[in-house]
mmCIF file of C-alpha atoms in Angstrom:
data_model
loop_
_atom_site.group_PDB
_atom_site.id
_atom_site.type_symbol
_atom_site.label_atom_id
_atom_site.label_comp_id
_atom_site.label_asym_id
_atom_site.label_seq_id
_atom_site.Cartn_x
_atom_site.Cartn_y
_atom_site.Cartn_z
ATOM 1 C CA MET A 100 1.064 -0.018 61.920
ATOM 2 C CA GLU A 101 -2.636 -0.590 62.559
ATOM 3 C CA LYS A 102 -4.957 -1.442 59.710
ATOM 4 C CA ALA A 103 -6.269 1.381 57.588
ATOM 5 C CA LYS A 104 -9.992 1.484 56.988
ATOM 6 C CA VAL A 105 -11.203 1.180 53.396
ATOM 7 C CA TYR A 106 -14.951 1.515 52.826
ATOM 8 C CA PHE A 107 -16.760 -0.243 49.975
ATOM 9 C CA THR A 108 -20.166 0.056 48.387
ATOM 10 C CA ASP A 109 -21.455 -2.079 45.540
ATOM 11 C CA LEU A 110 -23.289 -0.743 42.497
ATOM 12 C CA HIS A 111 -26.745 -1.990 43.382
ATOM 13 C CA THR A 112 -29.067 1.029 43.407
ATOM 14 C CA SER A 113 -32.601 2.063 44.227
ATOM 15 C CA THR A 114 -34.774 5.120 43.730
ATOM 16 C CA ARG A 115 -33.746 6.183 47.222
ATOM 17 C CA LEU A 116 -30.018 5.738 46.696
ATOM 18 C CA PRO A 117 -28.715 6.174 43.116
ATOM 19 C CA LEU A 118 -25.024 5.728 42.342
ATOM 20 C CA VAL A 119 -23.900 9.318 42.882
ATOM 21 C CA GLU A 120 -25.585 9.304 46.283
ATOM 22 C CA LYS A 121 -23.910 5.980 47.092
ATOM 23 C CA MET A 122 -20.566 7.616 46.287
ATOM 24 C CA LYS A 123 -21.374 10.429 48.701
ATOM 25 C CA ALA A 124 -22.511 7.936 51.339
ATOM 26 C CA VAL A 125 -19.336 5.847 51.166
ATOM 27 C CA ALA A 126 -17.235 9.031 51.289
ATOM 28 C CA LYS A 127 -19.073 10.150 54.415
ATOM 29 C CA ALA A 128 -18.659 6.722 56.009
ATOM 30 C CA ALA A 129 -14.915 6.925 55.314
ATOM 31 C CA GLY A 130 -14.652 10.267 57.099
ATOM 32 C CA ILE A 131 -14.697 13.017 54.469
ATOM 33 C CA GLU A 132 -16.831 15.188 56.772
ATOM 34 C CA LYS A 133 -13.998 15.246 59.316
ATOM 35 C CA ILE A 134 -11.977 17.484 56.988
ATOM 36 C CA ASP A 135 -12.291 21.243 57.507
ATOM 37 C CA PHE A 136 -13.582 22.520 54.150
ATOM 38 C CA LYS A 137 -14.831 25.919 55.331
ATOM 39 C CA ASP A 138 -13.778 28.511 52.686
ATOM 40 C CA LYS A 139 -11.005 26.159 51.500
ATOM 41 C CA PHE A 140 -9.924 25.743 47.855
ATOM 42 C CA VAL A 141 -10.543 22.068 47.080
ATOM 43 C CA ALA A 142 -8.797 20.426 44.128
ATOM 44 C CA ILE A 143 -10.771 17.432 42.845
ATOM 45 C CA LYS A 144 -7.995 15.618 41.014
ATOM 46 C CA MET A 145 -9.191 13.334 38.249
ATOM 47 C CA HIS A 146 -8.594 12.269 34.644
ATOM 48 C CA PHE A 147 -10.772 13.876 31.971
ATOM 49 C CA GLY A 148 -10.183 11.139 29.391
ATOM 50 C CA GLU A 149 -8.264 11.299 26.130
ATOM 51 C CA PRO A 150 -10.637 12.045 23.213
ATOM 52 C CA GLY A 151 -11.850 8.726 21.810
ATOM 53 C CA ASN A 152 -11.490 6.888 25.124
ATOM 54 C CA LEU A 153 -14.778 6.042 26.857
ATOM 55 C CA ALA A 154 -13.533 4.283 30.009
ATOM 56 C CA PHE A 155 -12.973 7.451 32.069
ATOM 57 C CA LEU A 156 -15.235 8.328 34.988
ATOM 58 C CA ARG A 157 -18.582 9.909 34.176
ATOM 59 C CA PRO A 158 -18.791 13.635 34.956
ATOM 60 C CA ASN A 159 -21.822 12.879 37.175
ATOM 61 C CA TYR A 160 -19.444 11.631 39.874
ATOM 62 C CA ALA A 161 -17.382 14.812 39.686
ATOM 63 C CA ALA A 162 -20.561 16.887 39.968
ATOM 64 C CA GLY A 163 -21.684 14.827 42.978
ATOM 65 C CA MET A 164 -18.353 15.316 44.738
ATOM 66 C CA ALA A 165 -18.378 19.039 43.965
ATOM 67 C CA ASP A 166 -21.883 19.256 45.488
ATOM 68 C CA LEU A 167 -20.689 17.428 48.600
ATOM 69 C CA VAL A 168 -17.672 19.717 48.985
ATOM 70 C CA ARG A 169 -19.843 22.830 48.612
ATOM 71 C CA SER A 170 -22.290 21.483 51.194
ATOM 72 C CA LEU A 171 -19.326 21.246 53.589
ATOM 73 C CA GLY A 172 -18.299 24.852 52.914
ATOM 74 C CA GLY A 173 -15.516 24.267 50.374
ATOM 75 C CA LYS A 174 -14.707 25.870 47.007
ATOM 76 C CA PRO A 175 -14.263 22.918 44.595
ATOM 77 C CA TYR A 176 -12.645 22.823 41.171
ATOM 78 C CA LEU A 177 -11.770 19.912 38.883
ATOM 79 C CA THR A 178 -8.150 19.668 37.856
ATOM 80 C CA ASP A 179 -5.496 17.661 36.055
ATOM 81 C CA CYS A 180 -2.100 18.384 34.502
ATOM 82 C CA ASN A 181 -1.114 18.279 30.856
ATOM 83 C CA THR A 182 0.383 15.192 29.257
ATOM 84 C CA LEU A 183 3.986 14.538 28.311
ATOM 85 C CA TYR A 184 3.008 13.050 24.958
ATOM 86 C CA SER A 185 1.242 14.876 22.132
ATOM 87 C CA GLY A 186 -2.515 14.415 21.939
ATOM 88 C CA GLY A 187 -5.751 16.008 23.045
ATOM 89 C CA ARG A 188 -4.461 17.005 26.496
ATOM 90 C CA SER A 189 -0.883 18.186 25.900
ATOM 91 C CA ASN A 190 -1.675 21.874 26.403
ATOM 92 C CA ALA A 191 -4.353 23.691 28.349
ATOM 93 C CA VAL A 192 -6.311 24.891 25.311
ATOM 94 C CA ASP A 193 -6.744 21.380 23.882
ATOM 95 C CA HIS A 194 -7.057 19.883 27.363
ATOM 96 C CA LEU A 195 -9.991 22.131 28.278
ATOM 97 C CA GLU A 196 -11.698 21.381 24.980
ATOM 98 C CA SER A 197 -11.205 17.630 25.508
ATOM 99 C CA ALA A 198 -12.526 17.878 29.064
ATOM 100 C CA SER A 199 -15.590 19.795 27.920
ATOM 101 C CA ARG A 200 -16.336 17.336 25.115
ATOM 102 C CA ASN A 201 -16.156 14.522 27.653
ATOM 103 C CA GLY A 202 -18.625 16.309 29.902
ATOM 104 C CA PHE A 203 -16.365 18.087 32.377
ATOM 105 C CA ASN A 204 -17.443 21.720 32.416
ATOM 106 C CA ARG A 205 -19.294 24.139 34.671
ATOM 107 C CA LEU A 206 -22.699 23.198 33.277
ATOM 108 C CA SER A 207 -22.397 19.427 33.774
ATOM 109 C CA ALA A 208 -19.952 19.159 36.675
ATOM 110 C CA GLY A 209 -21.157 22.172 38.613
ATOM 111 C CA CYS A 210 -17.712 23.712 39.004
ATOM 112 C CA ASP A 211 -14.862 24.997 36.879
ATOM 113 C CA VAL A 212 -12.049 22.994 35.318
ATOM 114 C CA ILE A 213 -8.535 24.328 35.929
ATOM 115 C CA ILE A 214 -5.523 22.836 34.137
ATOM 116 C CA ALA A 215 -3.053 22.733 36.993
ATOM 117 C CA ASP A 216 0.211 23.275 35.125
ATOM 118 C CA GLY A 217 -0.868 26.056 32.789
ATOM 119 C CA VAL A 218 -1.013 26.535 29.046
ATOM 120 C CA LYS A 219 2.124 24.620 28.096
ATOM 121 C CA GLY A 220 2.569 22.369 31.119
ATOM 122 C CA THR A 221 5.372 24.383 32.673
ATOM 123 C CA ASP A 222 3.483 26.236 35.422
ATOM 124 C CA CYS A 223 4.717 24.247 38.401
ATOM 125 C CA ARG A 224 6.419 24.399 41.775
ATOM 126 C CA GLU A 225 9.196 22.178 43.058
ATOM 127 C CA LEU A 226 8.290 20.538 46.339
ATOM 128 C CA PRO A 227 10.789 18.768 48.585
ATOM 129 C CA ILE A 228 10.421 15.005 48.987
ATOM 130 C CA GLU A 229 11.194 13.894 52.520
ATOM 131 C CA GLY A 230 12.798 10.454 52.470
ATOM 132 C CA GLY A 231 12.987 10.477 48.673
ATOM 133 C CA THR A 232 15.533 8.181 47.058
ATOM 134 C CA TYR A 233 14.745 8.455 43.363
ATOM 135 C CA CYS A 234 13.737 12.127 43.067
ATOM 136 C CA LYS A 235 15.132 15.168 44.850
ATOM 137 C CA THR A 236 12.053 17.341 44.348
ATOM 138 C CA ALA A 237 8.622 16.938 42.792
ATOM 139 C CA LYS A 238 7.544 19.279 39.981
ATOM 140 C CA ILE A 239 3.832 19.693 40.698
ATOM 141 C CA GLY A 240 1.185 21.750 38.881
ATOM 142 C CA THR A 241 0.683 25.091 40.611
ATOM 143 C CA ALA A 242 -3.115 24.848 40.871
ATOM 144 C CA ILE A 243 -2.718 21.621 42.833
ATOM 145 C CA VAL A 244 0.011 23.020 45.091
ATOM 146 C CA ASP A 245 -2.182 26.060 45.792
ATOM 147 C CA SER A 246 -5.169 23.954 46.864
ATOM 148 C CA ASP A 247 -5.987 23.735 50.565
ATOM 149 C CA VAL A 248 -7.528 20.252 50.291
ATOM 150 C CA LEU A 249 -7.022 17.483 47.714
ATOM 151 C CA ILE A 250 -9.655 14.928 46.767
ATOM 152 C CA ALA A 251 -8.612 12.202 44.320
ATOM 153 C CA LEU A 252 -11.326 10.609 42.191
ATOM 154 C CA SER A 253 -9.591 7.665 40.524
ATOM 155 C CA HIS A 254 -10.722 5.240 37.849
ATOM 156 C CA PHE A 255 -9.022 1.975 38.803
ATOM 157 C CA LYS A 256 -7.753 0.166 35.698
ATOM 158 C CA GLY A 257 -4.721 -1.483 34.159
ATOM 159 C CA HIS A 258 -1.676 0.445 32.975
ATOM 160 C CA GLU A 259 0.955 -0.570 30.459
ATOM 161 C CA GLN A 260 3.882 0.821 32.472
ATOM 162 C CA ALA A 261 2.758 0.976 36.102
ATOM 163 C CA GLY A 262 0.725 -2.265 36.107
ATOM 164 C CA PHE A 263 -2.392 -0.457 37.235
ATOM 165 C CA GLY A 264 -3.530 3.093 37.718
ATOM 166 C CA GLY A 265 -5.214 3.960 41.002
ATOM 167 C CA ALA A 266 -4.992 6.657 43.661
ATOM 168 C CA LEU A 267 -1.182 6.868 43.801
ATOM 169 C CA LYS A 268 -0.830 7.185 40.053
ATOM 170 C CA ASN A 269 -3.680 9.672 39.829
ATOM 171 C CA ILE A 270 -1.829 11.881 42.311
ATOM 172 C CA GLY A 271 1.860 11.127 41.803
ATOM 173 C CA MET A 272 1.814 11.058 38.000
ATOM 174 C CA GLY A 273 -1.336 13.061 37.379
ATOM 175 C CA ALA A 274 -0.367 16.031 39.556
ATOM 176 C CA ALA A 275 3.084 16.243 37.990
ATOM 177 C CA ALA A 276 3.617 19.077 35.541
ATOM 178 C CA VAL A 277 5.093 18.125 32.182
ATOM 179 C CA PRO A 278 8.732 18.425 33.379
ATOM 180 C CA GLY A 279 7.816 16.204 36.325
ATOM 181 C CA LYS A 280 6.190 13.647 34.045
ATOM 182 C CA LEU A 281 9.438 13.460 32.108
ATOM 183 C CA GLU A 282 11.332 12.762 35.331
ATOM 184 C CA LEU A 283 8.835 10.063 36.273
ATOM 185 C CA HIS A 284 8.910 8.313 32.911
ATOM 186 C CA ALA A 285 12.471 8.695 31.768
ATOM 187 C CA SER A 286 15.743 7.133 32.839
ATOM 188 C CA ALA A 287 17.820 9.444 30.651
ATOM 189 C CA GLN A 288 17.954 13.092 29.580
ATOM 190 C CA PRO A 289 15.838 14.329 26.656
ATOM 191 C CA LYS A 290 17.100 14.054 23.110
ATOM 192 C CA ILE A 291 16.476 15.912 19.845
ATOM 193 C CA GLU A 292 14.790 14.220 16.893
ATOM 194 C CA THR A 293 16.574 16.256 14.252
ATOM 195 C CA ASP A 294 14.127 15.430 11.458
ATOM 196 C CA ASN A 295 11.264 16.903 13.478
ATOM 197 C CA CYS A 296 13.056 20.035 14.651
ATOM 198 C CA ILE A 297 11.954 23.160 12.713
ATOM 199 C CA GLY A 298 14.488 25.508 14.329
ATOM 200 C CA CYS A 299 11.834 27.636 16.040
ATOM 201 C CA ASN A 300 14.261 28.427 18.895
ATOM 202 C CA ILE A 301 11.601 28.053 21.618
ATOM 203 C CA CYS A 302 13.585 25.399 23.497
ATOM 204 C CA VAL A 303 16.725 27.559 23.337
ATOM 205 C CA LYS A 304 14.971 30.651 24.721
ATOM 206 C CA HIS A 305 13.347 28.801 27.602
ATOM 207 C CA CYS A 306 16.152 26.492 28.730
ATOM 208 C CA ALA A 307 17.003 27.714 32.237
ATOM 209 C CA HIS A 308 20.399 26.023 32.097
ATOM 210 C CA ASP A 309 21.591 27.316 28.708
ATOM 211 C CA ALA A 310 21.933 23.699 27.587
ATOM 212 C CA ILE A 311 20.389 23.994 24.096
ATOM 213 C CA HIS A 312 21.544 25.842 21.003
ATOM 214 C CA LEU A 313 20.797 25.800 17.285
ATOM 215 C CA ASN A 314 23.547 24.409 15.108
ATOM 216 C CA ALA A 315 24.612 25.639 11.679
ATOM 217 C CA ASN A 316 21.664 23.799 10.121
ATOM 218 C CA ARG A 317 19.234 25.514 12.538
ATOM 219 C CA LYS A 318 18.581 22.271 14.376
ATOM 220 C CA ALA A 319 18.490 22.127 18.160
ATOM 221 C CA GLU A 320 21.379 20.436 19.954
ATOM 222 C CA ILE A 321 21.669 19.617 23.663
ATOM 223 C CA ASP A 322 24.849 20.189 25.646
ATOM 224 C CA TYR A 323 24.583 17.280 28.096
ATOM 225 C CA SER A 324 27.287 18.752 30.323
ATOM 226 C CA LYS A 325 24.720 21.447 31.195
ATOM 227 C CA CYS A 326 21.429 19.559 30.801
ATOM 228 C CA VAL A 327 19.774 18.644 34.119
ATOM 229 C CA GLY A 328 16.946 16.616 32.564
ATOM 230 C CA CYS A 329 14.181 18.997 33.661
ATOM 231 C CA GLY A 330 12.074 18.310 30.564
ATOM 232 C CA GLN A 331 11.247 21.932 29.810
ATOM 233 C CA CYS A 332 12.193 21.448 26.147
ATOM 234 C CA VAL A 333 9.933 18.392 25.857
ATOM 235 C CA ALA A 334 7.074 20.325 27.412
ATOM 236 C CA LEU A 335 7.454 23.324 25.096
ATOM 237 C CA CYS A 336 8.163 21.613 21.774
ATOM 238 C CA GLN A 337 5.001 21.276 19.697
ATOM 239 C CA HIS A 338 6.728 19.370 16.873
ATOM 240 C CA ASP A 339 8.099 16.294 18.680
ATOM 241 C CA GLY A 340 11.578 17.649 18.174
ATOM 242 C CA ALA A 341 12.549 17.351 21.845
ATOM 243 C CA VAL A 342 11.522 13.943 23.155
ATOM 244 C CA VAL A 343 12.088 11.545 26.053
ATOM 245 C CA GLY A 344 15.518 9.906 25.904
ATOM 246 C CA SER A 345 14.540 6.430 27.097
ATOM 247 C CA TRP A 346 11.799 4.970 29.266
ATOM 248 C CA ASP A 347 12.444 3.942 32.850
ATOM 249 C CA THR A 348 11.684 0.536 34.345
ATOM 250 C CA SER A 349 8.268 -0.183 35.836
ATOM 251 C CA GLU A 350 9.756 -0.510 39.329
ATOM 252 C CA ASN A 351 11.600 2.802 39.192
ATOM 253 C CA MET A 352 8.614 4.629 37.749
ATOM 254 C CA ASN A 353 6.370 3.314 40.533
ATOM 255 C CA TYR A 354 8.973 4.304 43.139
ATOM 256 C CA LYS A 355 9.037 7.823 41.701
ATOM 257 C CA ILE A 356 5.235 8.023 41.601
ATOM 258 C CA ALA A 357 5.159 7.161 45.298
ATOM 259 C CA GLU A 358 7.675 9.895 46.086
ATOM 260 C CA TYR A 359 5.776 12.487 44.055
ATOM 261 C CA THR A 360 2.580 11.459 45.861
ATOM 262 C CA LYS A 361 4.242 12.049 49.206
ATOM 263 C CA ALA A 362 5.290 15.546 48.138
ATOM 264 C CA VAL A 363 1.759 16.429 46.981
ATOM 265 C CA LEU A 364 0.037 15.180 50.140
ATOM 266 C CA LYS A 365 2.485 16.525 52.723
ATOM 267 C CA ASP A 366 0.734 18.881 55.155
ATOM 268 C CA LYS A 367 -2.417 18.906 52.979
ATOM 269 C CA PRO A 368 -5.732 17.348 54.061
ATOM 270 C CA HIS A 369 -6.640 14.712 51.493
ATOM 271 C CA PHE A 370 -9.279 12.115 50.692
ATOM 272 C CA HIS A 371 -9.538 9.351 48.100
ATOM 273 C CA VAL A 372 -12.332 7.658 46.169
ATOM 274 C CA SER A 373 -11.671 4.886 43.622
ATOM 275 C CA PHE A 374 -14.119 3.391 41.159
ATOM 276 C CA VAL A 375 -13.599 -0.276 40.293
ATOM 277 C CA MET A 376 -15.726 -0.275 37.190
ATOM 278 C CA ASN A 377 -14.993 -0.582 33.485
ATOM 279 C CA VAL A 378 -11.592 -1.992 34.461
ATOM 280 C CA SER A 379 -9.866 -1.622 31.116
ATOM 281 C CA PRO A 380 -6.478 -3.285 30.578
ATOM 282 C CA GLU A 381 -4.735 0.013 29.787
ATOM 283 C CA CYS A 382 -4.938 3.613 30.946
ATOM 284 C CA ASP A 383 -7.429 6.312 30.002
ATOM 285 C CA CYS A 384 -4.636 8.219 28.232
ATOM 286 C CA TRP A 385 -5.073 6.260 24.990
ATOM 287 C CA ASN A 386 -7.517 7.533 22.378
ATOM 288 C CA HIS A 387 -9.387 4.228 22.716
ATOM 289 C CA ASN A 388 -10.195 1.706 25.424
ATOM 290 C CA ASP A 389 -10.339 -2.075 25.299
ATOM 291 C CA ALA A 390 -13.110 -4.189 26.832
ATOM 292 C CA ALA A 391 -13.240 -4.515 30.623
ATOM 293 C CA ILE A 392 -11.498 -7.569 32.085
ATOM 294 C CA ILE A 393 -13.801 -8.101 35.090
ATOM 295 C CA PRO A 394 -17.393 -7.187 36.015
ATOM 296 C CA ASP A 395 -17.966 -3.778 37.582
ATOM 297 C CA LEU A 396 -17.529 -4.103 41.356
ATOM 298 C CA GLY A 397 -18.124 -0.878 43.234
ATOM 299 C CA ILE A 398 -16.818 2.323 44.783
ATOM 300 C CA LEU A 399 -14.178 2.454 47.534
ATOM 301 C CA ALA A 400 -13.129 5.355 49.764
ATOM 302 C CA SER A 401 -10.377 5.938 52.309
ATOM 303 C CA THR A 402 -8.135 8.538 53.866
ATOM 304 C CA ASP A 403 -5.190 6.225 53.020
ATOM 305 C CA PRO A 404 -4.316 6.026 49.291
ATOM 306 C CA VAL A 405 -1.922 3.092 49.785
ATOM 307 C CA ALA A 406 -4.528 0.952 51.518
ATOM 308 C CA LEU A 407 -7.083 1.992 48.909
ATOM 309 C CA ASP A 408 -4.875 0.900 45.998
ATOM 310 C CA GLN A 409 -4.074 -2.396 47.716
ATOM 311 C CA ALA A 410 -7.770 -3.074 48.387
ATOM 312 C CA CYS A 411 -8.729 -2.294 44.786
ATOM 313 C CA ALA A 412 -5.972 -4.552 43.431
ATOM 314 C CA ASP A 413 -7.018 -7.384 45.742
ATOM 315 C CA LEU A 414 -10.658 -7.069 44.681
ATOM 316 C CA VAL A 415 -9.757 -7.198 40.996
ATOM 317 C CA ASN A 416 -7.381 -10.125 41.407
ATOM 318 C CA ASN A 417 -9.910 -12.120 43.441
ATOM 319 C CA THR A 418 -12.769 -11.566 40.965
ATOM 320 C CA PRO A 419 -13.435 -14.016 38.099
ATOM 321 C CA VAL A 420 -12.401 -12.691 34.710
ATOM 322 C CA LEU A 421 -15.071 -11.798 32.179
ATOM 323 C CA HIS A 422 -15.101 -14.376 29.407
ATOM 324 C CA GLY A 423 -15.537 -13.212 25.888
ATOM 325 C CA ASN A 424 -13.944 -10.464 23.880
ATOM 326 C CA ASN A 425 -11.270 -9.035 26.185
ATOM 327 C CA VAL A 426 -7.522 -9.528 26.515
ATOM 328 C CA LEU A 427 -7.778 -12.021 29.383
ATOM 329 C CA GLY A 428 -11.016 -13.760 28.451
ATOM 330 C CA ASN A 429 -9.711 -14.623 24.993
ATOM 331 C CA LYS A 430 -6.490 -16.160 26.302
ATOM 332 C CA HIS A 431 -7.958 -17.958 29.326
ATOM 333 C CA GLU A 432 -11.242 -19.229 27.971
ATOM 334 C CA HIS A 433 -11.626 -22.044 30.510
ATOM 335 C CA GLU A 434 -10.144 -20.334 33.603
ATOM 336 C CA ASP A 435 -11.711 -17.858 36.017
ATOM 337 C CA LEU A 436 -8.288 -16.495 37.136
ATOM 338 C CA CYS A 437 -9.488 -15.959 40.712
ATOM 339 C CA GLY A 438 -6.482 -15.112 42.863
ATOM 340 C CA CYS A 439 -4.240 -14.478 39.842
ATOM 341 C CA ASP A 440 -2.381 -11.203 39.348
ATOM 342 C CA LYS A 441 -4.377 -9.986 36.367
ATOM 343 C CA PHE A 442 -2.278 -6.858 35.911
ATOM 344 C CA HIS A 443 0.914 -8.883 35.596
ATOM 345 C CA LEU A 444 -0.787 -11.284 33.187
ATOM 346 C CA ILE A 445 -1.724 -8.386 30.927
ATOM 347 C CA HIS A 446 1.574 -6.480 31.283
ATOM 348 C CA PRO A 447 4.282 -8.997 32.293
ATOM 349 C CA ASN A 448 7.046 -6.386 32.460
ATOM 350 C CA THR A 449 5.305 -4.332 35.124
ATOM 351 C CA ASN A 450 5.563 -4.531 38.914
ATOM 352 C CA TRP A 451 2.755 -2.640 40.637
ATOM 353 C CA GLN A 452 3.667 -4.057 44.060
ATOM 354 C CA ALA A 453 6.945 -2.113 44.002
ATOM 355 C CA GLY A 454 5.167 1.234 44.190
ATOM 356 C CA LEU A 455 2.903 0.268 47.096
ATOM 357 C CA LYS A 456 5.832 -1.199 49.016
ATOM 358 C CA HIS A 457 7.875 1.985 48.563
ATOM 359 C CA ALA A 458 4.885 4.175 49.415
ATOM 360 C CA GLU A 459 4.482 2.292 52.689
ATOM 361 C CA GLU A 460 8.197 2.530 53.462
ATOM 362 C CA ILE A 461 8.294 6.318 53.021
ATOM 363 C CA GLY A 462 5.250 6.818 55.210
ATOM 364 C CA ILE A 463 2.385 7.652 52.849
ATOM 365 C CA GLY A 464 0.162 4.894 54.235
ATOM 366 C CA THR A 465 -0.119 1.172 54.824
ATOM 367 C CA ARG A 466 -0.952 -1.868 52.701
ATOM 368 C CA ASN A 467 -2.554 -3.432 55.760
ATOM 369 C CA TYR A 468 -6.261 -2.619 55.606
ATOM 370 C CA GLU A 469 -9.717 -3.538 56.817
ATOM 371 C CA LEU A 470 -12.395 -3.591 54.125
ATOM 372 C CA ILE A 471 -15.667 -2.277 55.523
ATOM 373 C CA VAL A 472 -18.735 -3.072 53.431
#
């Protein structure tokens, strides 16, 4: 396979070309204008940041991309799916409030925010995965499935389970509805935390497989001979009564993310922009963020999400670590760590390469790229 083209711009600015305009310029250089946006619904997939976390992308970039899409004739909206865990983004009401507090709303971003999988995270469609080994179908938020074009704006950073979060994770995990997120994270069927169950009967009413009932003590019980592991009960329970059974391995989760990404992108025009700045050691899903591990580098764009992730990882790993108060600088005071796998150093039990390798094997893109500055 020939090399994919990944375009890069640094963060040096001028009065003529501020950062948002540089983002637009690198997107144009990478070919975004070749996509037919005329009267198309354009999902700008991004992460709105858990309340308390300040590492997420500034809304200015979302507004700039929305402006660019409109100038090309498209109908943009910002979107993400609800979270599997409880927090400020586990349902659409809280998620919209969190997004607005972090600056993602019609006034600041210039377009509406739509939570792709609905109020409780169950509004999804099952898409086939061609060549999938680990998942039969992908449970994707309806507002993402219904889009005509997908643009991924990704904050490139570390991740405690995947190794790092980039374009593939933003799409494969981020576009998954809550039942899909359970499938991606878990290696076993859900379970009931009896002490947390209040006997509200919601999980019983909404189980499509009649696999849950209330026992004599009005506590939910799962009949595992009927349970298919869809995660509907986890998505609906607001009391942490239905929870993930056990976490999957890093390799398997990255394989699944790749397969979900393939399902999302199939037959849909797509484009990808990643921001290698404020590279925090963990994801933006925490209600806090630790200090960045490297200096801010720049903005990258490509039509190939696999090549883009590989290029971002290579840039981070080949950049000297910031010394001082961060997880790598404190432990490696007298080393620059150039050429070292910084993500593996931070999270030794992760294997980010597995996901890119699988993504390449199932035809999403290539790890072989040309970086164009």
